[in-house]
Coordinates of C-alpha atoms in Angstrom, one line a residue:
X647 CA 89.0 123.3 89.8
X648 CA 88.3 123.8 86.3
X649 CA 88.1 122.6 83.0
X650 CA 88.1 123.1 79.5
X651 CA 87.7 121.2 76.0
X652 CA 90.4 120.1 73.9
X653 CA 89.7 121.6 70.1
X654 CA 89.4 118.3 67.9
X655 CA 92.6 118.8 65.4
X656 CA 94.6 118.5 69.3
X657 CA 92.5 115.7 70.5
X658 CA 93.3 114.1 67.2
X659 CA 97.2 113.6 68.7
X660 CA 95.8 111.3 70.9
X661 CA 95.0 108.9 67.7
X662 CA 98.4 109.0 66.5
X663 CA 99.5 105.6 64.7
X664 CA 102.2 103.9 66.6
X665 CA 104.4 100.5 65.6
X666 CA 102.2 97.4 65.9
X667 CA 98.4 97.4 66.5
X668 CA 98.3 101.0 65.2
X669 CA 95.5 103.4 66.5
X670 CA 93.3 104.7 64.1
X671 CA 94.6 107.6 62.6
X672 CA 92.1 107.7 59.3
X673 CA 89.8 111.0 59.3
X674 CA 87.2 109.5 57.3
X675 CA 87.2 106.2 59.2
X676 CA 87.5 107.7 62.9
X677 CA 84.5 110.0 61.7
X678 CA 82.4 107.1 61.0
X679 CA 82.4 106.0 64.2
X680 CA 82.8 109.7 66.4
X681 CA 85.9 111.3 67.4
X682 CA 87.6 110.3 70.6
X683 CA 86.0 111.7 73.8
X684 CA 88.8 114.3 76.0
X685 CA 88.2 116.0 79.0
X686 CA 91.0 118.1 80.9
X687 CA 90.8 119.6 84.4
X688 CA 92.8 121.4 86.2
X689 CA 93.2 120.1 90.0
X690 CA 95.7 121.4 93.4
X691 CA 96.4 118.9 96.3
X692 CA 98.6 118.0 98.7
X693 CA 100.9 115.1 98.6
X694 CA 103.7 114.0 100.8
X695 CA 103.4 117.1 102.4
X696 CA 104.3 119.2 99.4
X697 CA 101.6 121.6 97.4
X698 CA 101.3 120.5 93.3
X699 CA 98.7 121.6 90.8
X700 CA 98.6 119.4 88.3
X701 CA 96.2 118.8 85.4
X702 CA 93.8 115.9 84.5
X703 CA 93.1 114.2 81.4
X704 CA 90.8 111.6 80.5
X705 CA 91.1 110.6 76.9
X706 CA 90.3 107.8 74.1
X707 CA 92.6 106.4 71.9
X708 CA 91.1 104.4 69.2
X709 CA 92.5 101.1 68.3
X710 CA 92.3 99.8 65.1
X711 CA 91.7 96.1 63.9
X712 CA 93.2 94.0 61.3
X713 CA 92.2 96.0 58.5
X714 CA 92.9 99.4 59.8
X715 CA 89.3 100.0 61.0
X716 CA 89.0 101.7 64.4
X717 CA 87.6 98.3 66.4
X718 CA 87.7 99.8 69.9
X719 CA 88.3 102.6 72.6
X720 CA 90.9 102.3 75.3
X721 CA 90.5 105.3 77.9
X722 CA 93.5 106.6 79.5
X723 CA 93.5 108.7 83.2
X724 CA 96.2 110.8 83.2
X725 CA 97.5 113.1 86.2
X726 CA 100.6 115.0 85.3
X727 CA 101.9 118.1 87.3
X728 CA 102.2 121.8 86.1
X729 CA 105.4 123.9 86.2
X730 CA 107.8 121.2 86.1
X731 CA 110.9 122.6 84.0
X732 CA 111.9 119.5 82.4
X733 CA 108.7 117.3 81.6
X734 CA 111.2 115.2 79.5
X735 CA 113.4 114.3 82.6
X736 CA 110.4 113.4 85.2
X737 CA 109.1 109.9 85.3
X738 CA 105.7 108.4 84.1
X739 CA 104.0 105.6 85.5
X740 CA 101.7 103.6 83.6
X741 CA 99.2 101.4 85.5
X742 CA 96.8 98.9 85.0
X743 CA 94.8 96.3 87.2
X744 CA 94.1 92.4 86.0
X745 CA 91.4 90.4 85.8
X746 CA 91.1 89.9 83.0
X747 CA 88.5 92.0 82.5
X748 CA 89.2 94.5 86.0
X749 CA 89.3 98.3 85.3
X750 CA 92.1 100.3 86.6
X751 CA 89.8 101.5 89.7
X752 CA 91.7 99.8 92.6
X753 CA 95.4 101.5 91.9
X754 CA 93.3 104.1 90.3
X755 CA 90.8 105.3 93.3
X756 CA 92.3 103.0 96.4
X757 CA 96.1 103.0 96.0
X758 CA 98.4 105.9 94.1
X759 CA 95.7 108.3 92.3
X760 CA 95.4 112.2 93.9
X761 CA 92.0 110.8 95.0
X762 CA 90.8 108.4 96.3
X763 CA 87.5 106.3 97.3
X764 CA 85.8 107.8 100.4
X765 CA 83.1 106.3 102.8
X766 CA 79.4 106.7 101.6
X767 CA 77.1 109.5 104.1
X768 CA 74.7 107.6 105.9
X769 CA 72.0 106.3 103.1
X770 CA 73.4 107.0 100.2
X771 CA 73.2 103.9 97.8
X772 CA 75.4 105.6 95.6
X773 CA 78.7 103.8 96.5
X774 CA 80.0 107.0 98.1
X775 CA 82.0 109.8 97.2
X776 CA 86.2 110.7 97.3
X777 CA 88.6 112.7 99.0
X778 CA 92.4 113.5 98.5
X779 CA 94.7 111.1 98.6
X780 CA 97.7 112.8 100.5
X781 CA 100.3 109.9 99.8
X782 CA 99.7 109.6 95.9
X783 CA 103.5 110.1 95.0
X784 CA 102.3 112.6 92.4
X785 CA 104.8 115.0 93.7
X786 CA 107.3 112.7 91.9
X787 CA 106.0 111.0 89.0
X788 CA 103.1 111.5 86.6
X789 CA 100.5 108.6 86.8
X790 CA 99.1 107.2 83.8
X791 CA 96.2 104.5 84.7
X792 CA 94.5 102.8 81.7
X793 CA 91.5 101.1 81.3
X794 CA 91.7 98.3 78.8
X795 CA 89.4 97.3 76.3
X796 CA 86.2 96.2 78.0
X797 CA 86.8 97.6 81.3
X798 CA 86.1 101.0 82.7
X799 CA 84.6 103.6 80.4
X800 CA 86.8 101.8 77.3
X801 CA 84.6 99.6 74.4
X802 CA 84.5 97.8 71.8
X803 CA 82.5 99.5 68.6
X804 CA 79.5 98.2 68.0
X805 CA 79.6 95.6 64.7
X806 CA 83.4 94.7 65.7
X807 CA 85.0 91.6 67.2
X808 CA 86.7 92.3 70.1
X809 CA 88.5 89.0 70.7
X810 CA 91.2 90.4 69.6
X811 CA 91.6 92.7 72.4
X812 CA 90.8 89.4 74.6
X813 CA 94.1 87.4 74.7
X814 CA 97.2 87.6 75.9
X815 CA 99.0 89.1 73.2
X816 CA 96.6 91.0 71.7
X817 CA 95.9 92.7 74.7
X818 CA 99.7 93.4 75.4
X819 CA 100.3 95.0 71.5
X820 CA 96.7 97.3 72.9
X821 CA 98.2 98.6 75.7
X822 CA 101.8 98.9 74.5
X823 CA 99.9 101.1 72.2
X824 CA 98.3 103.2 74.2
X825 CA 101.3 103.7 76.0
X826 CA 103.3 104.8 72.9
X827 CA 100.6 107.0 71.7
X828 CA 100.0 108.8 74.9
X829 CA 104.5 109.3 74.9
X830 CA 104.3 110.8 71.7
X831 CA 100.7 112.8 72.1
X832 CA 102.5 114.5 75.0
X833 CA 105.9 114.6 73.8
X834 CA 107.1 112.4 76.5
X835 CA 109.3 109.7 74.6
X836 CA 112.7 110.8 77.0
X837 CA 110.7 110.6 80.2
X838 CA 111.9 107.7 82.5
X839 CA 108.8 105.3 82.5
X840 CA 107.9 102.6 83.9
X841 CA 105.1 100.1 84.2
X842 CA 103.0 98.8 87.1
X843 CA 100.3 95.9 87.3
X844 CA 98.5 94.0 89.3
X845 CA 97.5 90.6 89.5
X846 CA 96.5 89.4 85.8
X847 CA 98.2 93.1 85.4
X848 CA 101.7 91.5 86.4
X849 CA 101.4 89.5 83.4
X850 CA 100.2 92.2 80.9
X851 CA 103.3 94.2 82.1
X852 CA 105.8 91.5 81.9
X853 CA 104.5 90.8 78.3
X854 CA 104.7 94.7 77.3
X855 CA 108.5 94.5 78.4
X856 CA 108.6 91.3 76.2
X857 CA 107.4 93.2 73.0
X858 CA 108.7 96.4 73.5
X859 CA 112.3 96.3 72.2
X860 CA 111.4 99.6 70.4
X861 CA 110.0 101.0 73.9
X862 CA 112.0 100.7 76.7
X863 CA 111.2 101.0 80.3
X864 CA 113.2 101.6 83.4
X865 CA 111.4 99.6 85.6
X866 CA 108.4 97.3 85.9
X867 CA 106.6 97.2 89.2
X868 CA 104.5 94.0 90.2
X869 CA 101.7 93.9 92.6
X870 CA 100.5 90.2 93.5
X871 CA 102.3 88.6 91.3
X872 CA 99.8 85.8 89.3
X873 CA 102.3 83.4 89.4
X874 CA 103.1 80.4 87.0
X875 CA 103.3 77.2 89.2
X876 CA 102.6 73.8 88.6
X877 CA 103.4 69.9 89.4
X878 CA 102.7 68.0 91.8
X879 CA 104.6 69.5 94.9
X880 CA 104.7 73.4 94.8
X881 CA 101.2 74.3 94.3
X882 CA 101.1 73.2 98.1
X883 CA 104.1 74.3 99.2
X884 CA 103.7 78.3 97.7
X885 CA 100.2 78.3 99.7
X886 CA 101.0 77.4 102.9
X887 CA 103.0 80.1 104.4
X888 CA 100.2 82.4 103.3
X889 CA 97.6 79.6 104.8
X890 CA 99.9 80.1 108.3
X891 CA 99.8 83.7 108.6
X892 CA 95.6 83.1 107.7
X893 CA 95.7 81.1 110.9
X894 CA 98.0 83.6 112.5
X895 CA 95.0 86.4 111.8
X896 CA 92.2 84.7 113.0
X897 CA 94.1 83.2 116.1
X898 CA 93.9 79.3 115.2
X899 CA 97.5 78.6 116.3
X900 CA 99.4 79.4 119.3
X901 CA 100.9 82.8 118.5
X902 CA 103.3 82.7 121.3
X903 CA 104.5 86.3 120.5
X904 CA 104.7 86.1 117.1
X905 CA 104.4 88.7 114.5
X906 CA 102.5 87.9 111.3
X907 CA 106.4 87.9 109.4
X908 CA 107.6 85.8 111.7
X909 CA 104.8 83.1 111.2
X910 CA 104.8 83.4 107.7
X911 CA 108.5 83.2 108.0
X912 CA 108.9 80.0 110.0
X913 CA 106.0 78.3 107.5
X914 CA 108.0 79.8 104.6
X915 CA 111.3 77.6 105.7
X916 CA 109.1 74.3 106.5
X917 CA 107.8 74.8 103.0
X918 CA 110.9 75.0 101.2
X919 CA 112.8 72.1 103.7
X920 CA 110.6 69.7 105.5
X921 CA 107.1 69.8 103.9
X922 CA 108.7 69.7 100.2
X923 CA 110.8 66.3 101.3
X924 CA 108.0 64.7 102.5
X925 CA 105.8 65.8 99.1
X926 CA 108.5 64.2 96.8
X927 CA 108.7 61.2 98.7
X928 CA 105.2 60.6 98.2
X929 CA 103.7 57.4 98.7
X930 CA 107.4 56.2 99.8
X931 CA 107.0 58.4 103.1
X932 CA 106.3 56.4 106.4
X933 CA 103.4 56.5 107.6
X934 CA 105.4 57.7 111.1
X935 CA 107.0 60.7 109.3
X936 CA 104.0 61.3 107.7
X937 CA 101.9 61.8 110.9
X938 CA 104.9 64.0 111.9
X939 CA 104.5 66.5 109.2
X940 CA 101.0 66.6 109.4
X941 CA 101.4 67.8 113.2
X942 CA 103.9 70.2 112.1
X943 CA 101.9 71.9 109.7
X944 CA 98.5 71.8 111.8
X945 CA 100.6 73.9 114.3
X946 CA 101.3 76.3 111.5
X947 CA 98.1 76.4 109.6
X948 CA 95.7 75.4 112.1
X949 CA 93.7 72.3 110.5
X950 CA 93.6 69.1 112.3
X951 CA 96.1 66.7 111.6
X952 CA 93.8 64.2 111.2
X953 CA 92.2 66.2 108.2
X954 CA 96.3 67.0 106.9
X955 CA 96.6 63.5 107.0
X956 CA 93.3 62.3 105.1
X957 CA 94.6 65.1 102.1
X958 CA 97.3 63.4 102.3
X959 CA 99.3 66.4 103.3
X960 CA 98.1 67.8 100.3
X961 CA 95.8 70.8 100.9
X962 CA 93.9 72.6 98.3
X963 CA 93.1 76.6 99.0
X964 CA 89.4 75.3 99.5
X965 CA 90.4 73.1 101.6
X966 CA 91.7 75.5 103.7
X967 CA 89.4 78.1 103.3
X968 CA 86.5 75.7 104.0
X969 CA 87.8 74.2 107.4
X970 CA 89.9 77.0 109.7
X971 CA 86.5 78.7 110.4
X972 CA 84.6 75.4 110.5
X973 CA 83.8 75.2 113.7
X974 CA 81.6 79.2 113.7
X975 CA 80.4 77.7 110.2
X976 CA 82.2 80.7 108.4
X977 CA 84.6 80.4 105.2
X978 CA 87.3 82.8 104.8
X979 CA 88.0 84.9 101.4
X980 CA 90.3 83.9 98.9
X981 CA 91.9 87.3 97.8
X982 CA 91.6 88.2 101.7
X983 CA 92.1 85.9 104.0
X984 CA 90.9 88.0 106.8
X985 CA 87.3 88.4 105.7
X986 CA 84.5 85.6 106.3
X987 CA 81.1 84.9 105.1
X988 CA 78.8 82.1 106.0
X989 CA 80.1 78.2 105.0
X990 CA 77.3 77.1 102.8
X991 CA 76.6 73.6 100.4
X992 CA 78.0 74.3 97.2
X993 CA 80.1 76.9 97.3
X994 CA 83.3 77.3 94.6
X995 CA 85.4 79.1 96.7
X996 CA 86.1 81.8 93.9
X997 CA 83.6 83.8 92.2
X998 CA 81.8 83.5 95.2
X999 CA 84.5 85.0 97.5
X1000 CA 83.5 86.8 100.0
X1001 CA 86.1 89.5 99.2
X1002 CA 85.3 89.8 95.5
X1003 CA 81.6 90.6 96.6
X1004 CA 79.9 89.7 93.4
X1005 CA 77.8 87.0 94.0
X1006 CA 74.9 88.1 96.0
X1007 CA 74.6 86.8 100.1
X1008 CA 71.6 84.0 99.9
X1009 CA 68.8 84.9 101.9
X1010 CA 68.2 83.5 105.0
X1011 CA 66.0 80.0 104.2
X1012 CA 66.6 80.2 100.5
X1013 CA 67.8 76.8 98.6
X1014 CA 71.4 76.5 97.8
X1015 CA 72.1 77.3 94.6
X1016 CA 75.3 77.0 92.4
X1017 CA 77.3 80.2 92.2
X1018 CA 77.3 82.4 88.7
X1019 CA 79.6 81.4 86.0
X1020 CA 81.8 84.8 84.9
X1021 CA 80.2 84.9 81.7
X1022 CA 76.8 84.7 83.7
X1023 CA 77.6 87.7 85.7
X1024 CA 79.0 90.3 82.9
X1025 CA 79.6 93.8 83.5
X1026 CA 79.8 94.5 87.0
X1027 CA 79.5 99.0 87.1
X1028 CA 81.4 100.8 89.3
X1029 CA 78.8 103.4 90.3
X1030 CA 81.0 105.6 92.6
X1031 CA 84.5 106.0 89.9
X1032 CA 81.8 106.4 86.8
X1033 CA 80.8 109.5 89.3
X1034 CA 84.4 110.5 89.9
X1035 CA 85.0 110.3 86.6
X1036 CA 82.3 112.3 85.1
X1037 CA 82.1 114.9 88.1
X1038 CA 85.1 115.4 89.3
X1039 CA 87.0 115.0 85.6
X1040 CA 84.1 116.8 83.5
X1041 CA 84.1 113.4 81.0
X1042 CA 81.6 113.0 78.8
X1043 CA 80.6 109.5 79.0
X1044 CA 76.7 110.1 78.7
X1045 CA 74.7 107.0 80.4
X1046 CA 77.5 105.0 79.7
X1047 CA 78.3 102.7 83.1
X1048 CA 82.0 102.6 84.3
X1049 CA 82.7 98.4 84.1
X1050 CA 85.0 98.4 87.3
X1051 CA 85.3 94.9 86.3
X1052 CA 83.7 92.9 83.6
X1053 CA 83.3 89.1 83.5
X1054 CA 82.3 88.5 80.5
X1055 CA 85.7 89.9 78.8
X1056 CA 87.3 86.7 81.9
X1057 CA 85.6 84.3 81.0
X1058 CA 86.2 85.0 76.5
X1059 CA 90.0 85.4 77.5
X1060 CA 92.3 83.4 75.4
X1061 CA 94.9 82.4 77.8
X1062 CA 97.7 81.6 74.9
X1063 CA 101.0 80.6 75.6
X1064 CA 104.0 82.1 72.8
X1065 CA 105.2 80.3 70.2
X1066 CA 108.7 80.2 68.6
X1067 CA 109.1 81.0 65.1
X1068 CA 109.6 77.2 64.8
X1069 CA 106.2 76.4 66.4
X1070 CA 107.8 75.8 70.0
X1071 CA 106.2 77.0 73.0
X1072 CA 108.4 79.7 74.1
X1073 CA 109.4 81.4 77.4
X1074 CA 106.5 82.6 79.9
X1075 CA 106.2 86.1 80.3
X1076 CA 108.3 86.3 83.5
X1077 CA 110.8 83.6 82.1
X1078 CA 111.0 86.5 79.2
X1079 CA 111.3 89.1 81.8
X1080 CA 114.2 88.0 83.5
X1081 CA 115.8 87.2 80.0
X1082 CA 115.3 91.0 79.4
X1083 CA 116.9 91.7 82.8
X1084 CA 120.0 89.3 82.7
X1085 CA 120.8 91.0 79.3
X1086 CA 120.3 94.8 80.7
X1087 CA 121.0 95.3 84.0
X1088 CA 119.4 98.5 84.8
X1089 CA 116.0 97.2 84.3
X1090 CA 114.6 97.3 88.2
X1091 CA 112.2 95.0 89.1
X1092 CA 109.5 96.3 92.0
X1093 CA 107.1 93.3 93.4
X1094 CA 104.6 93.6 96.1
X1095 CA 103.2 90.9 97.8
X1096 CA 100.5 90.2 100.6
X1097 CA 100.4 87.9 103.3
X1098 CA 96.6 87.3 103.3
X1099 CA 96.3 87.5 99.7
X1100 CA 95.2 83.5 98.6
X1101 CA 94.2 84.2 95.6
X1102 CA 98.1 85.0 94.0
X1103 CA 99.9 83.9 97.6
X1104 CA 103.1 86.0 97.8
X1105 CA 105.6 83.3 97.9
X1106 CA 104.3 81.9 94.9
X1107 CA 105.6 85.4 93.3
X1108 CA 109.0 85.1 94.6
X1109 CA 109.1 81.5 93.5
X1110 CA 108.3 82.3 90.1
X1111 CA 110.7 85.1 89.9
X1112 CA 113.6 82.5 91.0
X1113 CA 112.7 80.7 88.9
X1114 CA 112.9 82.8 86.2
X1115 CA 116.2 83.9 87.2
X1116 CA 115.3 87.8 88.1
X1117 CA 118.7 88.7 89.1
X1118 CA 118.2 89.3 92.9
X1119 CA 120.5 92.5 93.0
X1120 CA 117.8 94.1 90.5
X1121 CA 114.9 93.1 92.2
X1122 CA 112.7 95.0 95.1
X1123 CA 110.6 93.4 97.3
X1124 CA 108.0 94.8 99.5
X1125 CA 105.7 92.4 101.7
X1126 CA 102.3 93.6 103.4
X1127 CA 100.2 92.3 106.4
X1128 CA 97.5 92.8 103.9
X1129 CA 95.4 91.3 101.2
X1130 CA 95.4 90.7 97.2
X1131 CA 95.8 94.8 97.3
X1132 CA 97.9 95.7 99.7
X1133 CA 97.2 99.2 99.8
X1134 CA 93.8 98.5 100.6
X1135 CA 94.3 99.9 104.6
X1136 CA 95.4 103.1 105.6
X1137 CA 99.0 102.2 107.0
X1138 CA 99.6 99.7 104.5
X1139 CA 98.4 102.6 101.3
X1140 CA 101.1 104.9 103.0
X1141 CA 104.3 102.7 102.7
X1142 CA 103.1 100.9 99.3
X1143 CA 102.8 104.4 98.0
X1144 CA 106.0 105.8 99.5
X1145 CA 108.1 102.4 98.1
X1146 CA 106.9 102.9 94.7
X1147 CA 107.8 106.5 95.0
X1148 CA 111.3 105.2 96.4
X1149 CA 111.3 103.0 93.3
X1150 CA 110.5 105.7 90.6
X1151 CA 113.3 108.1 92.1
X1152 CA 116.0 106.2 92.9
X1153 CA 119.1 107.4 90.7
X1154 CA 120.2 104.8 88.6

């Protein structure tokens, strides 16, 4: 491996003002502040059984605020491969994780990147090292992951406001951006692109397409789809299939030979059918047919009917999670279903899930207490990328921490909805998406969902995308026996990374 320097009239490209939120292009301006930070490597691996060098690039690309001022820093990750004859016909991938507030790091260092997260030697507090990750499809499209403002190595200046990086569609115009600035830095404007995000990601990327008439992509991919449901019935009836194949996991129903798709299957039709009937009907249901359903769903989620019936066959995700590990006085996790921690008094069931792993275990004999608010918690470094990144990528981010996710950009987030120009709200962002795809129909659609994921449960992605009439013949769906990131085991990392690769490729 090595590396070298990018002079400072090239590193100046990546500043290039684009259409919207333009980044700062203004000599005397960007020198007040410092010039954007770049650091290239050059890198050789084996993916997919198929040797590639390819070279690394971790750049800045200043965003400016409503006066033309650079306001902030949004770092880019790039990996693109060497010797490839036709940059301008091979496709780009542009990634990003949710949050708000998350870095790129999980699809960055656990899913697609050429390396990943490796296990920690015996004592080392550092948060351990990396090693290659053979199944990054690098050997088929270049991977672009970005950090958004706030997360990763990526800031605001000192002396600005950066609520306007913090809302919905200020933080879509950021990243379209950076997108547009890193096509044109690297003369990659013909390249087939697409986007992929995860969780609050899915939303970022489905509000990109909706702003992005002047950029085109060929595909957006979706990965734990945060989902728009409401009323009174389908909150429920989107969370119980995933609540079934929970049970499934930690054998609280008969599995009499069943797979975890079968279960989640089966719960998935008594959703949709019986469950939703008896819902609507409400307080109209008999109390017979109520008890009915209730026994019917304790045999798929594994509560007592009893407790069904008390809810009022209405079960919150806490309710849930609070009372199928009772009994050992464990709770399950919310963005993985499959991982406990102790049941304790006061517990919110989601900055203090166990699978986040932010809020501190309580020490044996110590008082409850109430769990952190986001805003409370902050920052939250990533010890073991900021390493990666600065060792293994040569950039020179100083003693800066890398924010693998940062809670105090959550809990500032403006969650607005979009207005028409008459002042009505307008479409959702996946409502806008399926516009976009009913009116071009070679826009693909990619959406990957896991069975234990609670937090974004994957049938409330497919619901939302029904409903907001994704054409089904454009559409590709890939479910995991895993969690909120469904590449996070071995198996599971293989065939997410070989069906995006299927996805990128596929001749239109």
């Amino acid at each position: 491996m090595t590396e070298r320097w990018i002079a400072p009239a090239i590193a100046a490209c990546l500043a290039l003002a684009s259409p919207g939120w333009a980044a700062a292009q203004a000599p005397a301006e960007a020198a007040a502040v410092r010039a954007p930070r770049v650091a290239v490597t050059k890198h050789e691996g084996v993916f997919n059984g198929e040797k590639v060098k390819f070279t690394a690039t971790v750049a800045e690309v200043f965003l400016n605020d409503a006066a033309g001022r650079p306001a902030a820093a949004a770092t880019t990750i790039a990996y693109v491969r060497n010797g490839v004859k036709d940059p301008g016909a091979r496709p780009v991938i542009f990634l990003f994780n949710g949050g708000p507030g998350a870095s790129s790091s999980p699809l960055h260092m656990s899913a697609l990147g050429p390396y990943r997260r490796g296990p920690a030697p015996p004592g080392d507090r550092s948060g351990g090292g990396w090693i290659p990750n053979t199944v990054s499809p690098l050997d088929a499209a270049d991977l672009v992951f970005i950090d958004p403002v706030g997360t990763g190595f990526s800031r605001p200046f000192p002396g600005t406001n950066p609520q306007r990086f913090y809302s919905v569609s200020g933080d879509a115009q950021a990243v379209k951006t950076v997108i547009a600035t890193w096509l044109k830095a690297n003369r990659r404007e013909t390249s087939p692109r697409f986007l992929m995000g995860e969780s609050y990601g899915t939303t970022r990327a489905a509000n990109i397409a909706r702003i992005s008439q002047d950029l085109p992509f060929d595909g957006v991919m979706l990965v734990a789809l945060s989902g728009e449901v409401s009323g009174r019935e389908m909150p429920y009836v989107v969370a119980l299939p995933t609540m079934a194949a929970g049970a499934w996991y930690h054998q609280k129903i008969d599995r009499a030979g069943r797979s975890v798709d079968q279960v989640f299957a089966e719960a998935l039709d008594f959703a949709r059918t019986d469950y939703l009937e008896a819902l609507v009907e409400g307080g109209s249901l008999p109390a017979e047919k109520k008890r009915r359903i209730a026994e019917r769903m304790s045999g798929l989620i594994g509560l007592p009917a009893d407790l069904i019936v008390e809810k009022d066959l209405r079960l919150s995700k806490n309710d849930w999670m609070f009372n199928i590990l009772k009994d050992r006085t464990l709770r399950t996790g919310l963005l993985d279903v499959t991982v406990t921690a102790p049941l304790e008094p006061g517990q919110d069931g989601a900055i203090d899930d166990p699978a986040l792993g932010v809020v501190p275990k309580r020490a044996p004999g110590a008082p409850a207490a109430p769990p952190p608010s986001p805003a409370a918690l902050g920052a939250i470094p990533s010890p073991a990328v900021g390493r990666y990144m600065i060792e293994a990528l040569k950039y020179p981010a100083g003693d800066e921490p890398y924010y693998g996710v940062n809670f105090a950009v959550n809990a500032a987030w403006d969650y607005e909805r979009p207005r028409t120009p008459g002042g009505a709200t307008g479409p959702s962002a996946f409502e806008a998406l399926g516009q976009a795809m009913r009116a071009n129909p070679k826009l693909r659609l990619f959406w990957a969902a896991g069975y234990y994921d609670l937090t974004t449960p994957a049938y409330s992605g497919r619901y939302t995308l029904d409903q907001a009439g994704v054409p089904a013949g454009q559409l590709t769906a890939a479910y995991f026996a895993g969690p909120h990131g469904v590449y996070d085991h071995d198996e599971n990392r293989a065939r997410f990374a070989e069906s995006v690769k299927a996805f990128v490729t596929k001749k239109p």
